[in-house]
Amino acid sequence: MSRYGLLGDKLGHSFSKIIHEKLGFYSYDLLPMEKDELHEFLTKKDFDGVNVTIPYKLDVIPYCDEIDDTVAQIGSANTIVNRNGKLKAYNTDFYGFLYNMQFHHIAMKDKVVMILGSGGTCKTVTAVAKFQGAKEIVIVSRTESDTTITYNQAKQREDVQVLVNASPSGMYPNNQNCPIDINCFPNLEAVVDVIYNPLKTKLLQQAQQRNIPFANGLLMLVAQAKFAAELFIDEKIPDQEIERIYQELKSDLSNVVLVGMPSCGKSTIGRELSKLLNKEFVDIDSLIEEEMKLAIPQIFERYGEIGFRSIERNVVANAAKQTGMIVATGGGVVLNPDNIKDLKQNGIIILIDRSTDELLVGNNRPLSKSKQAIEEMYRNRYPIYMACSDIVVFNNGDIERAVNDTNMQLKSHLGF
């Protein structure tokens, strides 16, 4: 029986097992182990092929009988193949990052490239930048050295054209972190983040706000897995498999976030979408009530709207870090721009729009006290709803039609 897997330290949030099993050639296991366990594992050689992730990409090399050119050039390995008891090391991260850049039409030839972080991933990005013919490669680290500058010094480099984050800054669960403000770089032409959880880091959100082309690390992850699988089975796999698995993963991992006026149908549509798309359903107002052990009207009565919004802010920040969910929000979530930034990390935002004539007065909704109050709230909030939404779905009360319309627009948005 063939034996494949991922060797690393903490692998709880790894997508590698999902990706390799989507390729469909073999079963694949996560193999978390301590550093002192490496020697026995690699000398026993009781495997056919393994991928290697942090922090062992350098440690595994001495155990290999042969290394390929990319490992020799980069100095780290992420794939080991056991051929009749002989171990050969490869670095498919190189090809995965290169594929990601080419797929997103981001070129580094004759460009000033800045790489944030000086660890193992930086070595891979540097090798690709050299391969593509970058004019200059600037490596940024927390401390200055002969080969690196500091983050403060980096802010003075206005000539940077391609920025790559190869550091873990901004990665789950520290989603709020951002390694640098891209507004320091007026000549920036592209931003790449090797992080794939969240799908859109704060760094990439900055790029999107400036209409600068950007890419995350999910496609790189899938591509390097495909190239590793080719080495495992000694057979070419069509590149179309990369895009198929990438699209499936993007769809599986993306949250669907429903915004809109109170009583527009967000929770009802959300529950139906949850069944249709096989995603967990989360209602932000229910999470708030669970946390406070009070009903929403009671929270408003005790803490006022300002107090409620503060509680809501914390609940949204935590919920937005998760992936693969349907999220129904309260009507006023959009009033805080930080809520929207957080929800957009992993989410596609859908406005459920409904005529004010169909919205309910009262009904345990503290701000929907009268028809006049609802109409004024709609006038004030509608531009905000529209500005933050990726998709708009009209709900005239026919829930089945609204759910189907939402599903169709989601597929179109995701490229299916």
Coordinates of C-alpha atoms in Angstrom, one line a residue:
M1 CA 0.0 0.0 0.0
S2 CA 1.4 3.4 -0.9
R3 CA 2.1 5.8 1.9
Y4 CA 2.1 9.6 1.5
G5 CA 1.7 12.5 3.8
L6 CA 2.8 15.9 5.2
L7 CA 5.7 16.1 7.6
G8 CA 5.7 19.2 9.9
D9 CA 5.3 20.6 13.4
K10 CA 1.8 22.0 13.9
L11 CA -0.5 20.9 11.1
G12 CA -4.0 21.4 12.5
H13 CA -5.0 24.0 9.9
S14 CA -3.2 22.4 6.9
F15 CA -5.2 22.0 3.7
S16 CA -2.6 19.5 2.2
K17 CA -4.6 16.4 3.0
I18 CA -7.7 17.9 1.3
I19 CA -5.7 18.9 -1.8
H20 CA -3.8 15.7 -2.3
E21 CA -7.0 13.6 -1.9
K22 CA -8.8 15.8 -4.4
L23 CA -6.1 14.8 -6.8
G24 CA -7.3 11.3 -6.3
F25 CA -4.2 9.1 -6.7
Y26 CA -3.6 8.0 -3.1
S27 CA -4.5 8.5 0.5
Y28 CA -2.6 11.2 2.3
D29 CA -2.0 11.7 6.0
L30 CA -0.8 14.6 8.2
L31 CA 2.3 13.6 10.1
P32 CA 2.9 16.1 12.9
M33 CA 6.1 15.3 14.9
E34 CA 8.7 16.8 17.1
K35 CA 12.2 17.5 15.8
D36 CA 13.7 14.7 17.8
E37 CA 11.4 12.2 16.0
L38 CA 12.7 13.2 12.5
H39 CA 15.8 11.0 12.7
E40 CA 13.9 7.7 13.3
F41 CA 11.2 8.6 10.7
L42 CA 13.7 9.5 7.9
T43 CA 16.1 6.7 8.5
K44 CA 13.3 4.1 8.8
K45 CA 12.0 5.3 5.4
D46 CA 8.6 3.8 5.9
F47 CA 6.9 6.0 3.3
D48 CA 6.7 6.4 -0.4
G49 CA 6.6 10.2 -0.5
V50 CA 6.2 13.1 1.9
N51 CA 5.8 16.8 1.7
V52 CA 7.7 18.8 4.3
T53 CA 6.6 22.1 5.8
I54 CA 7.9 24.4 8.5
P55 CA 10.1 24.1 10.5
Y56 CA 11.8 21.1 8.9
K57 CA 12.5 22.2 5.3
L58 CA 16.2 22.5 6.0
D59 CA 16.5 19.6 8.6
V60 CA 15.4 16.9 6.2
I61 CA 18.1 17.6 3.5
P62 CA 21.0 15.7 5.2
Y63 CA 18.9 12.5 5.3
C64 CA 18.4 12.5 1.5
D65 CA 20.7 10.6 -0.9
E66 CA 20.1 13.1 -3.7
I67 CA 18.8 16.7 -4.1
D68 CA 17.5 18.3 -7.3
D69 CA 18.6 21.6 -8.7
T70 CA 15.9 23.7 -7.0
V71 CA 16.9 22.4 -3.5
A72 CA 20.5 23.1 -4.3
Q73 CA 19.7 26.6 -5.4
I74 CA 17.2 27.5 -2.7
G75 CA 18.6 25.5 0.2
S76 CA 15.3 24.0 1.4
A77 CA 13.2 21.0 0.5
N78 CA 9.4 20.5 0.6
T79 CA 9.1 17.1 -1.1
I80 CA 10.9 13.8 -0.6
V81 CA 10.4 10.8 -2.7
N82 CA 11.5 7.3 -1.7
R83 CA 12.7 5.3 -4.7
N84 CA 13.7 1.8 -3.7
G85 CA 15.1 3.0 -0.4
K86 CA 16.9 6.1 -1.8
L87 CA 15.5 9.5 -0.8
K88 CA 15.5 12.4 -3.2
A89 CA 14.6 15.9 -2.2
Y90 CA 12.8 18.4 -4.4
N91 CA 11.4 21.9 -3.9
T92 CA 8.0 22.2 -5.6
D93 CA 7.3 25.5 -3.8
F94 CA 9.4 27.1 -6.4
Y95 CA 7.1 25.8 -9.2
G96 CA 4.0 26.6 -7.1
F97 CA 5.0 30.2 -6.6
L98 CA 6.0 30.6 -10.2
Y99 CA 2.7 29.1 -11.4
N100 CA 0.8 31.6 -9.1
M101 CA 2.7 34.6 -10.5
Q102 CA 2.1 33.5 -14.1
F103 CA -1.6 32.7 -13.5
H104 CA -2.2 36.2 -12.1
H105 CA 0.0 37.8 -14.9
I106 CA 2.3 39.3 -12.3
A107 CA 5.8 39.6 -13.8
M108 CA 9.0 40.5 -11.9
K109 CA 11.3 40.9 -14.9
D110 CA 13.2 44.2 -14.7
K111 CA 11.2 45.1 -11.5
V112 CA 12.3 46.2 -8.1
V113 CA 10.9 43.4 -5.9
M114 CA 10.5 43.7 -2.1
I115 CA 10.2 40.5 -0.1
L116 CA 8.8 40.8 3.5
G117 CA 10.3 38.1 5.8
S118 CA 13.7 36.4 5.5
G119 CA 12.8 32.8 6.3
G120 CA 12.5 29.7 4.1
T121 CA 9.7 31.1 2.0
C122 CA 11.8 34.1 1.3
K123 CA 14.4 31.8 -0.2
T124 CA 11.8 30.4 -2.6
V125 CA 10.4 33.8 -3.6
T126 CA 14.0 35.1 -4.2
A127 CA 14.8 32.1 -6.4
V128 CA 11.7 32.8 -8.5
A129 CA 12.4 36.5 -8.7
K130 CA 15.9 35.8 -10.0
F131 CA 14.5 33.2 -12.4
Q132 CA 12.1 35.8 -13.8
G133 CA 14.9 38.4 -14.1
A134 CA 14.1 40.9 -11.3
K135 CA 16.1 44.1 -11.5
E136 CA 16.6 44.3 -7.7
I137 CA 15.5 42.1 -4.8
V138 CA 15.1 43.9 -1.5
I139 CA 14.6 41.6 1.5
V140 CA 13.0 43.0 4.7
S141 CA 13.5 41.5 8.1
R142 CA 13.0 42.6 11.7
T143 CA 16.7 43.2 12.1
E144 CA 19.2 44.7 9.7
S145 CA 22.0 42.5 8.2
D146 CA 24.3 42.4 5.2
T147 CA 21.4 41.0 3.1
T148 CA 18.3 42.6 4.8
I149 CA 16.9 45.9 5.7
T150 CA 14.5 46.7 8.5
Y151 CA 10.7 47.5 8.1
N152 CA 11.4 51.2 8.9
Q153 CA 14.1 51.3 6.2
A154 CA 11.8 49.6 3.8
K155 CA 9.2 52.4 4.0
Q156 CA 11.8 54.7 2.3
R157 CA 12.0 52.5 -0.8
E158 CA 9.4 54.4 -3.0
D159 CA 10.8 52.6 -6.1
V160 CA 9.3 49.2 -5.1
Q161 CA 7.1 47.8 -7.9
V162 CA 6.3 44.2 -6.7
L163 CA 5.7 43.5 -3.0
V164 CA 5.6 39.9 -1.7
N165 CA 4.8 39.0 1.9
A166 CA 6.7 35.8 2.7
S167 CA 6.3 36.4 6.5
P168 CA 3.5 34.9 8.7
S169 CA 2.3 38.4 9.6
G170 CA -1.5 38.5 9.0
M171 CA -1.9 34.7 9.1
Y172 CA -4.7 33.1 11.1
P173 CA -5.3 33.5 14.1
N174 CA -3.5 36.9 14.0
N175 CA -5.6 38.2 11.1
Q176 CA -5.6 41.8 12.2
N177 CA -1.8 42.1 11.7
C178 CA -0.4 43.7 8.6
P179 CA 3.4 43.7 8.0
I180 CA 3.6 47.1 6.3
D181 CA 1.5 49.9 4.9
I182 CA 1.6 49.7 1.1
N183 CA 0.8 53.4 0.8
C184 CA 4.6 53.8 1.4
F185 CA 5.1 52.6 -2.2
P186 CA 3.6 54.9 -4.8
N187 CA 5.0 52.9 -7.7
L188 CA 3.6 49.6 -6.7
E189 CA 2.3 47.4 -9.6
A190 CA 1.4 44.2 -7.8
V191 CA 1.1 42.7 -4.3
V192 CA 1.4 39.0 -3.5
D193 CA 0.8 37.3 -0.1
V194 CA 1.8 33.7 0.3
I195 CA -0.8 33.4 3.2
Y196 CA -4.0 31.6 2.2
N197 CA -5.8 31.8 5.6
P198 CA -7.4 34.3 5.6
L199 CA -8.1 34.4 1.9
K200 CA -7.6 38.1 1.7
T201 CA -5.2 39.5 4.3
K202 CA -5.2 43.1 5.4
L203 CA -2.2 43.6 3.1
L204 CA -4.2 42.4 0.1
Q205 CA -7.2 44.5 1.1
Q206 CA -5.0 47.5 1.0
A207 CA -3.9 46.5 -2.5
Q208 CA -7.6 46.1 -3.6
Q209 CA -8.5 49.5 -2.2
R210 CA -5.7 51.0 -4.4
N211 CA -6.8 48.9 -7.5
I212 CA -3.4 47.2 -7.5
P213 CA -3.4 43.6 -8.9
F214 CA -3.0 41.1 -6.0
A215 CA -2.8 37.4 -5.3
N216 CA -2.9 35.2 -2.2
G217 CA -1.1 31.9 -1.6
L218 CA -3.9 29.4 -2.1
L219 CA -3.2 28.8 -5.8
M220 CA 0.5 28.4 -4.9
L221 CA -0.4 25.8 -2.3
V222 CA -2.5 23.8 -4.8
A223 CA 0.1 24.1 -7.6
Q224 CA 3.0 22.9 -5.5
A225 CA 0.9 19.9 -4.4
K226 CA 0.2 19.0 -8.0
F227 CA 3.9 19.1 -8.8
A228 CA 4.7 17.0 -5.7
A229 CA 2.1 14.5 -6.7
E230 CA 3.7 14.1 -10.1
L231 CA 6.9 13.2 -8.4
F232 CA 5.1 10.7 -6.1
I233 CA 3.4 8.8 -8.9
D234 CA 6.1 9.5 -11.6
E235 CA 3.4 10.7 -14.0
K236 CA 2.4 14.0 -15.5
I237 CA -0.9 15.5 -14.2
P238 CA -2.7 18.2 -16.4
D239 CA -2.3 21.7 -15.1
Q240 CA -6.2 22.0 -15.3
E241 CA -6.3 20.0 -12.1
I242 CA -4.7 22.9 -10.3
E243 CA -7.4 25.3 -11.4
R244 CA -10.2 22.7 -10.6
I245 CA -9.0 22.1 -7.1
Y246 CA -8.3 25.8 -6.5
Q247 CA -11.8 26.8 -7.5
E248 CA -13.3 24.0 -5.4
L249 CA -11.2 25.1 -2.3
K250 CA -12.0 28.8 -2.9
S251 CA -15.7 27.9 -2.9
D252 CA -15.5 25.6 0.1
L253 CA -13.5 28.1 2.2
S254 CA -15.3 31.3 1.3
N255 CA -17.9 32.6 3.8
V256 CA -21.2 33.9 2.4
V257 CA -22.0 37.0 4.4
L258 CA -25.6 38.4 4.3
V259 CA -26.2 42.0 5.0
G260 CA -29.3 44.2 4.8
M261 CA -32.1 45.9 6.8
P262 CA -33.7 44.3 9.8
S263 CA -36.4 41.7 8.7
C264 CA -35.2 41.6 5.1
G265 CA -34.8 37.8 5.3
K266 CA -31.1 37.3 6.0
S267 CA -31.5 34.6 8.6
T268 CA -34.2 32.7 6.7
I269 CA -32.2 32.8 3.4
G270 CA -29.0 32.0 5.3
R271 CA -30.5 28.8 6.8
E272 CA -31.7 27.6 3.4
L273 CA -28.3 28.4 1.8
S274 CA -26.6 26.5 4.6
K275 CA -28.5 23.3 3.6
L276 CA -28.0 23.9 -0.1
L277 CA -24.3 24.6 0.1
N278 CA -23.5 22.3 3.0
K279 CA -21.9 25.2 5.0
E280 CA -22.4 25.9 8.7
F281 CA -24.9 28.7 9.4
V282 CA -24.0 31.5 11.9
D283 CA -26.3 34.3 13.0
I284 CA -24.3 37.2 14.5
D285 CA -27.2 38.4 16.6
S286 CA -27.7 34.9 18.1
L287 CA -23.9 34.8 18.9
I288 CA -24.3 38.1 20.7
E289 CA -27.3 36.9 22.7
E290 CA -25.4 33.7 23.6
E291 CA -22.3 35.7 24.8
M292 CA -24.3 38.2 26.8
K293 CA -27.0 35.8 27.9
L294 CA -29.5 38.5 27.1
A295 CA -32.0 39.2 24.2
I296 CA -31.1 41.9 21.7
P297 CA -33.7 44.4 23.1
Q298 CA -32.4 43.8 26.6
I299 CA -28.9 44.5 25.5
F300 CA -30.0 47.8 23.9
E301 CA -32.0 48.7 27.0
R302 CA -29.0 48.0 29.3
Y303 CA -26.1 49.2 27.3
G304 CA -27.6 51.5 24.6
E305 CA -26.8 51.3 20.9
I306 CA -23.2 52.3 21.5
G307 CA -22.7 49.5 24.0
F308 CA -24.4 47.0 21.6
R309 CA -22.2 48.0 18.7
S310 CA -19.1 47.5 20.8
I311 CA -20.2 43.9 21.7
E312 CA -21.2 43.3 18.1
R313 CA -17.7 44.5 16.9
N314 CA -15.9 41.8 19.0
V315 CA -18.3 39.0 17.9
V316 CA -17.9 40.0 14.2
A317 CA -14.1 40.1 14.5
N318 CA -14.0 36.5 15.9
A319 CA -16.6 35.1 13.5
A320 CA -14.9 36.6 10.4
K321 CA -11.7 34.6 11.1
Q322 CA -13.5 31.3 10.4
T323 CA -14.0 29.9 6.9
G324 CA -16.7 28.0 5.0
M325 CA -19.7 29.5 6.7
I326 CA -23.0 31.3 5.9
V327 CA -23.1 34.4 8.1
A328 CA -26.3 36.4 8.7
T329 CA -25.4 39.8 10.2
G330 CA -27.5 42.3 12.1
G331 CA -28.8 45.3 10.1
G332 CA -26.3 47.7 11.6
V333 CA -23.1 45.7 11.1
V334 CA -22.2 47.7 8.1
L335 CA -22.1 51.0 10.1
N336 CA -18.6 50.1 11.4
P337 CA -16.0 50.0 8.5
D338 CA -13.8 47.6 10.5
N339 CA -16.6 45.1 10.5
I340 CA -16.7 45.1 6.7
K341 CA -12.9 44.8 6.5
D342 CA -13.0 41.8 8.7
L343 CA -16.0 40.1 7.0
K344 CA -14.3 40.6 3.6
Q345 CA -11.2 38.6 4.7
N346 CA -12.9 35.3 3.9
G347 CA -16.3 36.4 2.8
I348 CA -18.4 37.3 -0.2
I349 CA -20.8 40.0 0.9
I350 CA -24.4 39.8 -0.3
L351 CA -27.0 42.5 0.2
I352 CA -30.5 41.1 0.7
D353 CA -32.6 44.0 -0.5
R354 CA -36.2 44.3 0.3
S355 CA -38.8 47.1 -0.1
T356 CA -39.4 49.1 3.1
D357 CA -43.1 48.2 2.6
E358 CA -42.3 44.6 3.4
L359 CA -40.0 45.3 6.4
L360 CA -41.5 44.6 9.8
V361 CA -42.2 47.2 12.4
G362 CA -41.1 46.3 16.0
N363 CA -41.0 42.5 16.3
N364 CA -38.1 42.6 18.9
R365 CA -36.0 44.9 16.6
P366 CA -35.1 47.9 18.8
L367 CA -34.5 50.4 15.9
S368 CA -37.5 49.4 13.8
K369 CA -40.0 51.3 16.0
S370 CA -42.1 52.7 13.3
K371 CA -42.6 52.8 9.5
Q372 CA -41.0 56.3 9.5
A373 CA -38.0 55.0 11.5
I374 CA -37.5 52.1 9.0
E375 CA -37.7 54.4 6.0
E376 CA -35.2 56.8 7.5
M377 CA -32.8 54.0 8.4
Y378 CA -33.1 52.6 4.9
R379 CA -32.2 55.9 3.3
N380 CA -29.2 56.3 5.6
R381 CA -27.9 52.8 5.3
Y382 CA -28.6 51.8 1.7
P383 CA -25.5 53.6 0.2
I384 CA -23.4 51.8 2.8
Y385 CA -25.0 48.4 2.0
M386 CA -24.4 49.0 -1.7
A387 CA -20.8 50.1 -1.3
C388 CA -19.7 47.1 0.7
S389 CA -21.6 44.4 -1.3
D390 CA -20.3 42.1 -4.0
I391 CA -23.7 40.8 -4.9
V392 CA -27.3 42.2 -4.5
V393 CA -30.3 39.9 -4.3
F394 CA -33.9 41.2 -4.1
N395 CA -36.2 39.4 -1.7
N396 CA -39.8 40.1 -2.3
G397 CA -40.8 37.5 0.2
D398 CA -40.4 34.5 -2.1
I399 CA -37.6 32.8 -0.1
E400 CA -37.1 29.9 -2.6
R401 CA -36.6 32.4 -5.5
A402 CA -34.2 34.5 -3.3
V403 CA -32.2 31.4 -2.3
N404 CA -31.9 30.2 -5.9
D405 CA -31.0 33.7 -7.1
T406 CA -28.3 34.0 -4.4
N407 CA -26.8 30.6 -5.4
M408 CA -26.7 31.4 -9.1
Q409 CA -25.0 34.8 -8.4
L410 CA -22.5 33.1 -6.1
K411 CA -21.5 30.6 -8.7
S412 CA -21.0 33.4 -11.2
H413 CA -19.0 35.4 -8.8
L414 CA -16.7 32.4 -8.0
G415 CA -16.3 31.6 -11.7
F416 CA -18.3 28.4 -11.9

